[in-house]
XYZ file of C-alpha atoms in Angstrom:
563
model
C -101.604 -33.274 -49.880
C -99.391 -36.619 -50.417
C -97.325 -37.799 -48.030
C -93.416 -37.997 -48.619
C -92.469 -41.780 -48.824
C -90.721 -43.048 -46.505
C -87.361 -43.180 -49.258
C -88.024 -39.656 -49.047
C -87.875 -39.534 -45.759
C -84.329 -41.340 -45.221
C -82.649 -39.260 -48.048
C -83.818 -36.102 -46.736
C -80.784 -34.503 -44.749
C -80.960 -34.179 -41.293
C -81.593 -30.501 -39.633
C -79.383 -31.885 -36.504
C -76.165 -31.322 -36.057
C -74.136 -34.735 -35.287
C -73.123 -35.011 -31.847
C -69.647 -35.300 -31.382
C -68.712 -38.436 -29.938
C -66.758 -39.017 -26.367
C -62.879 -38.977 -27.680
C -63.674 -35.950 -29.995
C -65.548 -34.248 -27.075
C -61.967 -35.139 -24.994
C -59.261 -34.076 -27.460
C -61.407 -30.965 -28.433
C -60.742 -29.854 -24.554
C -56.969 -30.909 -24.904
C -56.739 -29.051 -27.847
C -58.064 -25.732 -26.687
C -56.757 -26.434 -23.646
C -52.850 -26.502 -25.163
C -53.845 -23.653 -27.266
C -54.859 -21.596 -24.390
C -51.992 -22.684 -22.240
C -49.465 -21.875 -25.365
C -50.697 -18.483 -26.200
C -50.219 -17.343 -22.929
C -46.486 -18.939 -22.219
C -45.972 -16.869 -25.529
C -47.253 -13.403 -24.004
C -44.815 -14.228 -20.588
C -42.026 -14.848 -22.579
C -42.184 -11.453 -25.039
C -43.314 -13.369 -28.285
C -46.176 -11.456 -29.482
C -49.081 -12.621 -31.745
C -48.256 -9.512 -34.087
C -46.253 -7.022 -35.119
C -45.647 -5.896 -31.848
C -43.241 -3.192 -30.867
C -39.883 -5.167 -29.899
C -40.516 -4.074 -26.166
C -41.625 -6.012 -22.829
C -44.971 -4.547 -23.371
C -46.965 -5.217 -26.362
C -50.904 -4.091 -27.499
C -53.952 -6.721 -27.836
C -56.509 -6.408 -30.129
C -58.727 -4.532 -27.439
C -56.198 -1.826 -26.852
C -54.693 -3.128 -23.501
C -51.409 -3.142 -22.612
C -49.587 -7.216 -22.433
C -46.380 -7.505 -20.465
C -43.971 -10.201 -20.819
C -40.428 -10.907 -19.541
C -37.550 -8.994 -21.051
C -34.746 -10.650 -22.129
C -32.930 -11.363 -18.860
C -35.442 -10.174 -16.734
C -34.301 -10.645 -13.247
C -37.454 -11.639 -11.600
C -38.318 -14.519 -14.264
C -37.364 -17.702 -12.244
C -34.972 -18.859 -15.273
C -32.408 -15.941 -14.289
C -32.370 -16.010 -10.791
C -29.338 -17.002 -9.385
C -28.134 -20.711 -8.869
C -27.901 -20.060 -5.031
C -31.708 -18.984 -5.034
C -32.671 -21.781 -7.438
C -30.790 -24.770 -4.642
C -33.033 -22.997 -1.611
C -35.841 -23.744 -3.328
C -34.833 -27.525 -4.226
C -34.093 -28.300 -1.002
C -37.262 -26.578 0.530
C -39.266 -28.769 -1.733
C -37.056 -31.738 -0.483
C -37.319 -31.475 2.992
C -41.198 -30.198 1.999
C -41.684 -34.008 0.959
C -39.330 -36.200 3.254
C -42.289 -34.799 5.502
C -45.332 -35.715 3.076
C -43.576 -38.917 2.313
C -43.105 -40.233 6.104
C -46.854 -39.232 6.809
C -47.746 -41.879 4.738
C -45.771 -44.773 6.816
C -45.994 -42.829 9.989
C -48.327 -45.645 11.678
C -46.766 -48.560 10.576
C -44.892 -50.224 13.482
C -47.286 -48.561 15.862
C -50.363 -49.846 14.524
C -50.316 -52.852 16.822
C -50.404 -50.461 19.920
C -53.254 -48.676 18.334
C -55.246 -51.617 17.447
C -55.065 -52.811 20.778
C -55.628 -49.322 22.897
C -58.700 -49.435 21.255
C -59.863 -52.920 21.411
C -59.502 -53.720 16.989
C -59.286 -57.122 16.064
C -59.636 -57.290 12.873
C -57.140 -57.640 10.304
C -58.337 -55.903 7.240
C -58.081 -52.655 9.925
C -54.935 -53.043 10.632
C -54.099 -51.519 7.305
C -56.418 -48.404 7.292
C -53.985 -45.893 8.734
C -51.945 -46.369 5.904
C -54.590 -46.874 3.138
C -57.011 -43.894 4.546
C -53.666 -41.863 3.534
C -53.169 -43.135 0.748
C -56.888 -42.273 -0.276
C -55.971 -38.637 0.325
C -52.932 -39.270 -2.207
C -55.710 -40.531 -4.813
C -57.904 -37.474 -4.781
C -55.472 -34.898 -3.461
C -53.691 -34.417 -6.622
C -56.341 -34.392 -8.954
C -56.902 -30.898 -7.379
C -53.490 -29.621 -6.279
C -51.502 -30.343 -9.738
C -53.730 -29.301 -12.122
C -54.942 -26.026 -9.824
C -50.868 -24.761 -9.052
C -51.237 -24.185 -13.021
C -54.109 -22.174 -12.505
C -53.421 -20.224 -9.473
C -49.734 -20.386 -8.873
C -47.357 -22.814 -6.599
C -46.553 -21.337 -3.212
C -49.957 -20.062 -1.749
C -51.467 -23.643 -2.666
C -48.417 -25.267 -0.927
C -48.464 -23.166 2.197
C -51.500 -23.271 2.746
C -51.908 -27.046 1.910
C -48.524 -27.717 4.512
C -50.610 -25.697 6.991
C -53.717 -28.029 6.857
C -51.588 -31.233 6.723
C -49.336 -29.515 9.947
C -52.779 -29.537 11.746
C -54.522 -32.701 10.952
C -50.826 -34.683 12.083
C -51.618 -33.086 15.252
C -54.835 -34.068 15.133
C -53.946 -38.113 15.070
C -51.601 -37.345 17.811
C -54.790 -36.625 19.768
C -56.974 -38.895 18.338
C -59.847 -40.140 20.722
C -61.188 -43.543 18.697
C -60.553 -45.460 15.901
C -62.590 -43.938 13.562
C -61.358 -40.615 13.998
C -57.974 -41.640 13.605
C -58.721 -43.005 9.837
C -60.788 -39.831 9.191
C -57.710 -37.929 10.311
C -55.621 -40.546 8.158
C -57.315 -39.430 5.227
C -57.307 -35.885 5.788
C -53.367 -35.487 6.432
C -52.930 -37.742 3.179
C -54.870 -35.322 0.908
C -53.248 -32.155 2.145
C -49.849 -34.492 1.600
C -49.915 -35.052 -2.030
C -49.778 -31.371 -2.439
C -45.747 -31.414 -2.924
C -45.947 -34.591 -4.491
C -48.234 -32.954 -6.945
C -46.895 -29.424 -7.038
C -42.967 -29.711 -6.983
C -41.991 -31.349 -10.457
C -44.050 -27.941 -11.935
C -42.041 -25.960 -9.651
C -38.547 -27.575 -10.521
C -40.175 -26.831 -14.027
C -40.368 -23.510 -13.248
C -37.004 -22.545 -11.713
C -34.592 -25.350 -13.971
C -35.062 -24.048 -17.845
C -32.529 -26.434 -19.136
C -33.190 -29.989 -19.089
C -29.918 -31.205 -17.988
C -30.382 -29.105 -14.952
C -33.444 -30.087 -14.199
C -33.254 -33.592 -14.627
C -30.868 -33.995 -11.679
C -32.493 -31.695 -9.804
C -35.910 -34.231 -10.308
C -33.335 -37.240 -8.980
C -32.392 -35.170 -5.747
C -36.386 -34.719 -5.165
C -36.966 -38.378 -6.348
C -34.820 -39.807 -3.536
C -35.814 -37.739 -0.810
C -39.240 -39.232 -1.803
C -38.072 -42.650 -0.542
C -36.524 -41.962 2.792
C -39.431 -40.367 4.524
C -41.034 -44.017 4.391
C -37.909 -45.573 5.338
C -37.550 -42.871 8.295
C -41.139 -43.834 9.485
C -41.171 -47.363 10.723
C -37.983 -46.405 12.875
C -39.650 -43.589 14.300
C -42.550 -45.831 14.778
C -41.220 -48.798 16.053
C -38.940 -47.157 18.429
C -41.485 -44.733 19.907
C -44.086 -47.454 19.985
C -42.073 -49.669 22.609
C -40.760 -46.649 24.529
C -42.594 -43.480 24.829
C -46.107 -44.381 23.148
C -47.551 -44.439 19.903
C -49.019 -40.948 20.170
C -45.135 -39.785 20.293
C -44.649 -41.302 16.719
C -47.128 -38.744 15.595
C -45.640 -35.523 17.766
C -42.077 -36.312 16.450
C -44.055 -35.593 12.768
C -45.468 -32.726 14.033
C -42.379 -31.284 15.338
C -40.415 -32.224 11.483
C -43.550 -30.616 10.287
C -43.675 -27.591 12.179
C -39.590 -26.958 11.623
C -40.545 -27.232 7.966
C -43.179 -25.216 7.822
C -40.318 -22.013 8.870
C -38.668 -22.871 5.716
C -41.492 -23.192 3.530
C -42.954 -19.654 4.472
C -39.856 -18.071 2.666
C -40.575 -20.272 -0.773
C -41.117 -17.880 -3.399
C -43.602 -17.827 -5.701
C -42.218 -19.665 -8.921
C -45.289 -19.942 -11.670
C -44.500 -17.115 -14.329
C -48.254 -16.374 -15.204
C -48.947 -15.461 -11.393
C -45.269 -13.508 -11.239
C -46.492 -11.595 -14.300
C -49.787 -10.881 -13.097
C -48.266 -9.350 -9.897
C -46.021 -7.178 -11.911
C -49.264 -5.553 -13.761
C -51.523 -5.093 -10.619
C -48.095 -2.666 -9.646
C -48.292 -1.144 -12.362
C -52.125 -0.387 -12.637
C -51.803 0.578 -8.726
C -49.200 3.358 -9.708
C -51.173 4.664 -12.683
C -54.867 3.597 -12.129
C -55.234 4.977 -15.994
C -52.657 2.445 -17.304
C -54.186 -0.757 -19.167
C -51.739 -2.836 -18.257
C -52.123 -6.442 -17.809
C -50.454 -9.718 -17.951
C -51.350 -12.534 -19.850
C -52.951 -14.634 -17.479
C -55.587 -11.732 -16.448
C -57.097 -11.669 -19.678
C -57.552 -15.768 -19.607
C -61.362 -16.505 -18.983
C -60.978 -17.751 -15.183
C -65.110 -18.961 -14.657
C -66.155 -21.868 -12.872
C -67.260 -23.609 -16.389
C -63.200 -23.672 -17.415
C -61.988 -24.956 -13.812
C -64.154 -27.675 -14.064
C -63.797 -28.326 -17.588
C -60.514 -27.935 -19.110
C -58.062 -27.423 -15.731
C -59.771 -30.244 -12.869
C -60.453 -32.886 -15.884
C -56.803 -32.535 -17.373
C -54.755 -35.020 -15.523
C -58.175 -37.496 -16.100
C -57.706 -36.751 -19.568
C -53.978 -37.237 -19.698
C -54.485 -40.544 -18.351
C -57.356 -41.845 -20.884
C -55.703 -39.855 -24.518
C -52.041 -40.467 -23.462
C -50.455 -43.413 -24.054
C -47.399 -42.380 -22.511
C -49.009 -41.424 -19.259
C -51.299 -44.684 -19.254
C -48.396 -46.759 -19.429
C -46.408 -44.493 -16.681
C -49.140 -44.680 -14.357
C -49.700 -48.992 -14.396
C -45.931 -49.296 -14.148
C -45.407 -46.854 -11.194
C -48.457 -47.680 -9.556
C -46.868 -51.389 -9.993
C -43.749 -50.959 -8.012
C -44.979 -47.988 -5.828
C -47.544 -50.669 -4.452
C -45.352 -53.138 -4.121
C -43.252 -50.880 -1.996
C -46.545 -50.072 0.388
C -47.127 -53.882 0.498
C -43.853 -53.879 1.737
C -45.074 -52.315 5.414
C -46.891 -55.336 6.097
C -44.297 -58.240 4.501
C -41.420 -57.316 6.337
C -42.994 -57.843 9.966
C -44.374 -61.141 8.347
C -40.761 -61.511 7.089
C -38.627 -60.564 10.141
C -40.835 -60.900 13.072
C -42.031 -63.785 12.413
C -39.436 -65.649 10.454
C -36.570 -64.170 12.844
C -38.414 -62.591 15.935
C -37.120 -58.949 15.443
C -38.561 -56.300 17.579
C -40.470 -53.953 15.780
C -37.725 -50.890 16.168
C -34.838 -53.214 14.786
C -37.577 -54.174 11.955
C -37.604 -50.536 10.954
C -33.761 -50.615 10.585
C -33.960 -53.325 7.944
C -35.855 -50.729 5.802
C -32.371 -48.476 5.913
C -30.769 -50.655 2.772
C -33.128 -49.375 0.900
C -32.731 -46.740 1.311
C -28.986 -46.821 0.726
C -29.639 -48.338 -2.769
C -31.675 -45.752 -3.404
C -28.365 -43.110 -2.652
C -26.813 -45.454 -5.310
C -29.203 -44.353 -7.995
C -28.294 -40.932 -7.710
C -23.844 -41.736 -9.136
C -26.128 -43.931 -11.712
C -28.134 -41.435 -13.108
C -25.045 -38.864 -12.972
C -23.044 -41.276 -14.593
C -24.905 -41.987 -17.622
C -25.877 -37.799 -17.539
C -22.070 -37.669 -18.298
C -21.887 -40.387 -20.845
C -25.338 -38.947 -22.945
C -23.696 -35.415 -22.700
C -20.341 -36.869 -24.845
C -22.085 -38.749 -27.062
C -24.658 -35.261 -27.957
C -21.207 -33.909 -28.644
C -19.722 -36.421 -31.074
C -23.041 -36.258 -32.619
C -24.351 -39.774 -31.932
C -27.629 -40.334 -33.589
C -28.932 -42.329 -30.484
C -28.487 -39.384 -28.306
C -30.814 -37.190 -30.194
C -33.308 -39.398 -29.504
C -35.671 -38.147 -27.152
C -36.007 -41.058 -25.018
C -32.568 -42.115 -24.440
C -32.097 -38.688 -22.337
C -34.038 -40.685 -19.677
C -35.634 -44.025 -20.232
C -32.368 -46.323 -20.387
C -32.616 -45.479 -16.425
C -35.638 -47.375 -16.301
C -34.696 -49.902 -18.402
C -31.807 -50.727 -15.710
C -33.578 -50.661 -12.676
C -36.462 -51.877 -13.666
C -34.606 -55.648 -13.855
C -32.771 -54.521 -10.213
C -36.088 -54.250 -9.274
C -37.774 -57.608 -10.114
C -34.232 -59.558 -8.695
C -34.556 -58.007 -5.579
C -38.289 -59.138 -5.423
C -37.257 -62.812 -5.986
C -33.878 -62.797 -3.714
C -36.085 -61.440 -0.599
C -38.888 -63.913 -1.382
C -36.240 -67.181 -1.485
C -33.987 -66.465 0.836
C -36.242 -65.592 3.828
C -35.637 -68.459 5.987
C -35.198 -69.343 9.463
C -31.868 -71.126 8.162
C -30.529 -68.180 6.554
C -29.488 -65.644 8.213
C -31.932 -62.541 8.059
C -29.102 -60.224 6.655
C -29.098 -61.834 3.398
C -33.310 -60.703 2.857
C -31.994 -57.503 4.452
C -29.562 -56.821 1.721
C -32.252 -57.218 -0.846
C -33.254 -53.999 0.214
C -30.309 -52.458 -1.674
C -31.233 -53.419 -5.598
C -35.125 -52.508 -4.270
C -33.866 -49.317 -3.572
C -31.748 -48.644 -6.430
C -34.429 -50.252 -9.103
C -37.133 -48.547 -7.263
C -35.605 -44.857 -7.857
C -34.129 -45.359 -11.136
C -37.872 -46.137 -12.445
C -38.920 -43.026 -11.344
C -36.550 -41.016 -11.885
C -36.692 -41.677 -15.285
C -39.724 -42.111 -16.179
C -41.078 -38.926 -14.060
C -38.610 -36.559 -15.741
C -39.785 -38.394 -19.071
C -43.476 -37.360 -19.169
C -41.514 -33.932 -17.870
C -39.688 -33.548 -20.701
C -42.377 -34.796 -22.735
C -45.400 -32.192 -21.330
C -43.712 -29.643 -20.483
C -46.372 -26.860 -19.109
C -48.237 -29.315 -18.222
C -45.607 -31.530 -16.280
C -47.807 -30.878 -12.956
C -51.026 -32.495 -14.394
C -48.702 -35.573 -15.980
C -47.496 -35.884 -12.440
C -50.598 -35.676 -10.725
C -52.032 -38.106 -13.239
C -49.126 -40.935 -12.090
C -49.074 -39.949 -8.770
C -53.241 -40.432 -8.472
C -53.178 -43.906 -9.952
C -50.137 -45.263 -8.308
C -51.909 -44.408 -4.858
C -55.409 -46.142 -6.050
C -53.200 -49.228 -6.483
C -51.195 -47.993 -3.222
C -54.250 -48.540 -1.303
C -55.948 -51.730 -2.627
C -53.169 -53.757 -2.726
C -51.589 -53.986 0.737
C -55.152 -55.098 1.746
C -54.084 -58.326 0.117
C -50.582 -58.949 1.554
C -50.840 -60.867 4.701
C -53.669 -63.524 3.097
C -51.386 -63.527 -0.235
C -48.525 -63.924 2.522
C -50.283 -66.604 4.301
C -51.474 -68.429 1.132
C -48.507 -68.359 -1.420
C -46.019 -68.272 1.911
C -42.830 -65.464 1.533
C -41.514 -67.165 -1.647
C -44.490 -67.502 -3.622
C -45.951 -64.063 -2.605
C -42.853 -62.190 -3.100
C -42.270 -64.703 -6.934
C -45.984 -63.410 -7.953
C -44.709 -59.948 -7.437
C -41.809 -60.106 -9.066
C -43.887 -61.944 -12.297
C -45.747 -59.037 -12.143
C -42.596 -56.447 -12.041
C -41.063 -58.211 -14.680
C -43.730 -58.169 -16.828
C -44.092 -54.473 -16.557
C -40.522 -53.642 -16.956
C -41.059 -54.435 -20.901
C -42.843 -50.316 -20.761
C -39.006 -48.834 -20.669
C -37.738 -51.190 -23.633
C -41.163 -49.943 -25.880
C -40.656 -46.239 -25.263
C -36.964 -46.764 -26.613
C -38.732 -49.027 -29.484
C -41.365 -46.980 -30.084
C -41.541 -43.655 -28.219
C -41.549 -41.252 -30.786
C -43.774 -43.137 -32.722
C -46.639 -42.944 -29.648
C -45.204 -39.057 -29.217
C -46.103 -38.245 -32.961
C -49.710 -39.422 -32.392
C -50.146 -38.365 -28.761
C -52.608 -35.324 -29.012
C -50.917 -32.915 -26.139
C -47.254 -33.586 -27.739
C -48.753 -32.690 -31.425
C -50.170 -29.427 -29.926
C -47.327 -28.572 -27.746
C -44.999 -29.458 -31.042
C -46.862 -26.993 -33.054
C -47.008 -24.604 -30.598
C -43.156 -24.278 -29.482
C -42.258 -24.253 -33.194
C -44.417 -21.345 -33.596
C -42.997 -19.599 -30.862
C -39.228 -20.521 -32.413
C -40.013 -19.264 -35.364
C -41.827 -16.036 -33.985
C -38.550 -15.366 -31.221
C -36.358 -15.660 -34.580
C -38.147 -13.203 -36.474
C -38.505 -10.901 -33.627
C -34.405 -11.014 -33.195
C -34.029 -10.698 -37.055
C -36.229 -7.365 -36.676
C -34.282 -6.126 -33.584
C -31.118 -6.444 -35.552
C -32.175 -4.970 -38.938
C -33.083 -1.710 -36.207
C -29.730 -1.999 -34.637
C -28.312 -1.535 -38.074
C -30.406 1.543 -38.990
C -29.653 2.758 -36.387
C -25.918 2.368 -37.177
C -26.070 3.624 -40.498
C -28.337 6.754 -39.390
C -25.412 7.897 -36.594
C -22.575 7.486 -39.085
C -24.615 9.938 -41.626
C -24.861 12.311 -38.570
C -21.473 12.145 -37.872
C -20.199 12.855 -41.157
């Protein structure tokens, strides 16, 4: 028997099937994933895979019975009325002025802690806000991605619930370590709303106009809990005790929790769903199901397709990668922000630590001047759509000129607090550098969170929870370095290396106008979710063309009878 040589042996093809490698293992997942998601937002919204009857109800291949919303079906959140749609906004609002000021709770009362409890160090001193912010890292990775899966209001009851309990618990705290363990427990239960809400406002606000203000309404509330916090803090602190900073949370908390029991649930999969299990229950023969009940719900697909999607998002999409560094950028900066300004105006001017929280408050009224901005140039992109100006059918000019504004607000007020903190300047003129913080600060994210909205649509939750995971990682690590980058560089220096860094970043806005649809037209997710809404176009106009060829018939048919 001879032996093959070994030429033989190399041109003999291989029995093995190549392995696919990492990025084709990750955009297989995004694509099935988008198909999956796609076919069933066209079963909720009566577009059919077939020649379906032109009814709310329409046959699968297995004989079961698919319903979908009629047209103007009063229980899809699209048509319910405006009144309904506002109770919702500001439940979400006041849901997150609470998650928000959790995060800063501590921050003029950690001195009081540290000392009750005998901590010197000063890398500790920044745990209570950090151990948070930890929870803000993992928290949404879960909540965001799972509120598509399971629905929005049960997740953000029950997640309010947990975070209503573990505020108590740091109000009770007996040591150190507990405290940070309770830290980190409020802070995951948290980022629920931060995670949850944009998918909601998604849910409720069909058109995009609508819904982009609605996003800056929820945007700003997002900056005054932290600005509420240090007052609450520093007052409480020097009066009542620092426990008392935490009760007054749990009493916001507990007041919001009333309001947040009546929140409807918004996701149309789940609504649907519902709307079949009534059915079945009144005829147990009836094969009646939504969508979303015949979607394979096992352990393999949680894992797979819905936990890893915002971890996807951030590795495949461009977009998203380049949201996350700049957001994480500025949202650290703003963290960093509750250790500088005791450095700044405690030290510098001797402030007390309650009139140090007040300087926080022009911030936050730059941050009510974002909202007439973004209004403002709403107006002026709505006239220029109507004289048909070819920038305004751009997709990114609906939003990102926002960011391209306050992103250079942001990086002056950076260097104006860093140069003119000084003893012989009078601390109001730092203070007021607080205003084009606050305006730069919100415009950023106003725009650039309703951009990867716009641009993701169904899956604006995991987009979300993708920025809102990273900007917390960098949330968390970077305040550990204020007060030796403070003591090194001194207030100038610190506060000009920060504002390199901002200005550097602020480029992002300027490439997305550049180049935007460019990175859109390769981005996997918007390809898929191109195709897909096309398809469902092009199937709603069909199905409309059918309905009125049988309205016609049926014209013709009654005029025979009546002759």
């Amino acid at each position: 028997m001879t032996r093959p040589s070994i030429d033989q042996i190399g041109s003999r093809p291989s029995s093995r099937p190549r392995r696919p490698s990492f990025a084709e293992l990750v955009h297989s997942i995004s694509n099935r994933d988008v198909e999956t998601r796609y076919k069933e937002e066209e079963a909720d919204n009566r577009i059919p895979t077939d020649d379906a009857p032109d009814s709310s109800q329409f046959p699968d291949g297995d004989g079961k019975i698919i319903i979908s919303w009629e047209i103007n079906d009063k229980e899809n959140p699209y048509n319910w009325p405006k009144w309904r749609k506002y109770i919702i906004l500001v439940t979400t609002m006041v849901t997150v002025i609470n998650s928000t000021m959790g995060s800063a709770l501590p921050s003029m009362a950690i001195p009081y802690m540290t000392k009750e409890w005998g901590v010197t160090s000063e890398v500790q001193f920044v745990l209570p806000i950090s151990t948070f912010l930890m929870g803000y890292v993992f928290g949404p990775m879960v909540w965001g991605p799972m509120s598509e899966h399971i629905g929005r209001r049960n997740l953000s009851v029950g997640c309010f619930i947990m975070f209503t309990i573990w505020t108590m618990a740091c109000a009770l705290a007996p040591n150190w370590p507990a405290m940070l363990v309770f830290r980190f427990l409020v802070g995951t239960f948290a980022s629920a709303p931060i995670a949850v809400t944009t998918g909601i406002l998604a849910d409720v606000f069909h058109d995009p106009v609508t819904r982009g203000r609605a996003m800056a309404w929820f945007m700003v509330t997002t900056v005054f809990g932290p600005l509420l916090a240090p007052i609450i803090s520093g007052f409480s602190s020097t009066s009542i005790g620092w426990r008392w900073t935490f009760w007054i949370g749990l009493i916001f908390a507990g007041l919001t929790l009333i309001m947040l029991l009546a929140l409807p649930e918004t996701y149309a999969p789940v609504l649907l769903s519902r709307r079949a299990a009534k059915i079945r229950k009144g005829d147990p023969n009836s094969q009646v199901y939504a969508a979303a009940d015949l979607e394979s719900k096992d352990i393999k697909q949680l894992v797979t397709r819905v936990l890893t999607r915002p971890i996807r998002m951030i590795m495949t999409e461009l977009i998203v990668t380049a949201v996350c560094l700049y957001l994480s950028l500025i949202y650290a900066i703003f963290y960093m922000s509750f250790q500088a300004f005791p450095i700044i105006f405690q030290d510098v001017y001797g402030l007390s630590p309650g009139v140090t929280g007040l300087c926080y408050l022009p911030i936050g009224f730059g941050a009510g001047i974002a909202l007439p901005i973004f209004f403002s140039y709403d107006h002026l992109l709505a006239n220029a759509q109507s004289r048909g100006a070819p920038w305004s059918k751009q997709e990114e000019f609906r939003r990102v000129p926002l960011a391209a504004v306050g992103g250079p607000l942001f990086v002056i007020s950076l260097f104006w607090l860093g140069w003119s903190a000084r003893s012989d300047v009078s601390f109001v003129v730092p203070m007021l550098a607080g205003i084009p913080f606050g305006t730069g600060f919100i415009l950023i994210f106003m725009a650039l969170l309703n951009y990867i909205t716009d641009a993701y649509e169904i899956f604006a939750a995991s987009a979300n929870a993708a920025a809102s995971s990273c900007r917390s990682v960098f949330a968390v690590v970077l305040p550990f370095a204020t007060t030796p980058m403070f003591a090194q560089l001194g207030i100038s220096g610190a506060c000009s290396l920060l504002g390199g860094l901002s200005l550097v970043m602020c480029v992002i806005p300027f490439i997305f106008i550049w180049k935007g649809e460019e990175i859109r037209a390769r981005s996997k997710f918007c390809i898929a979710l191109k195709e897909r809404k096309l398809e469902m176009e092009r199937k709603n106009e069909e199905q409309q063309r059918r309905r009125a060829a049988a309205a016609s018939s049926s014209g013709m048919d009654t005029e025979k009878e009546n002759v």
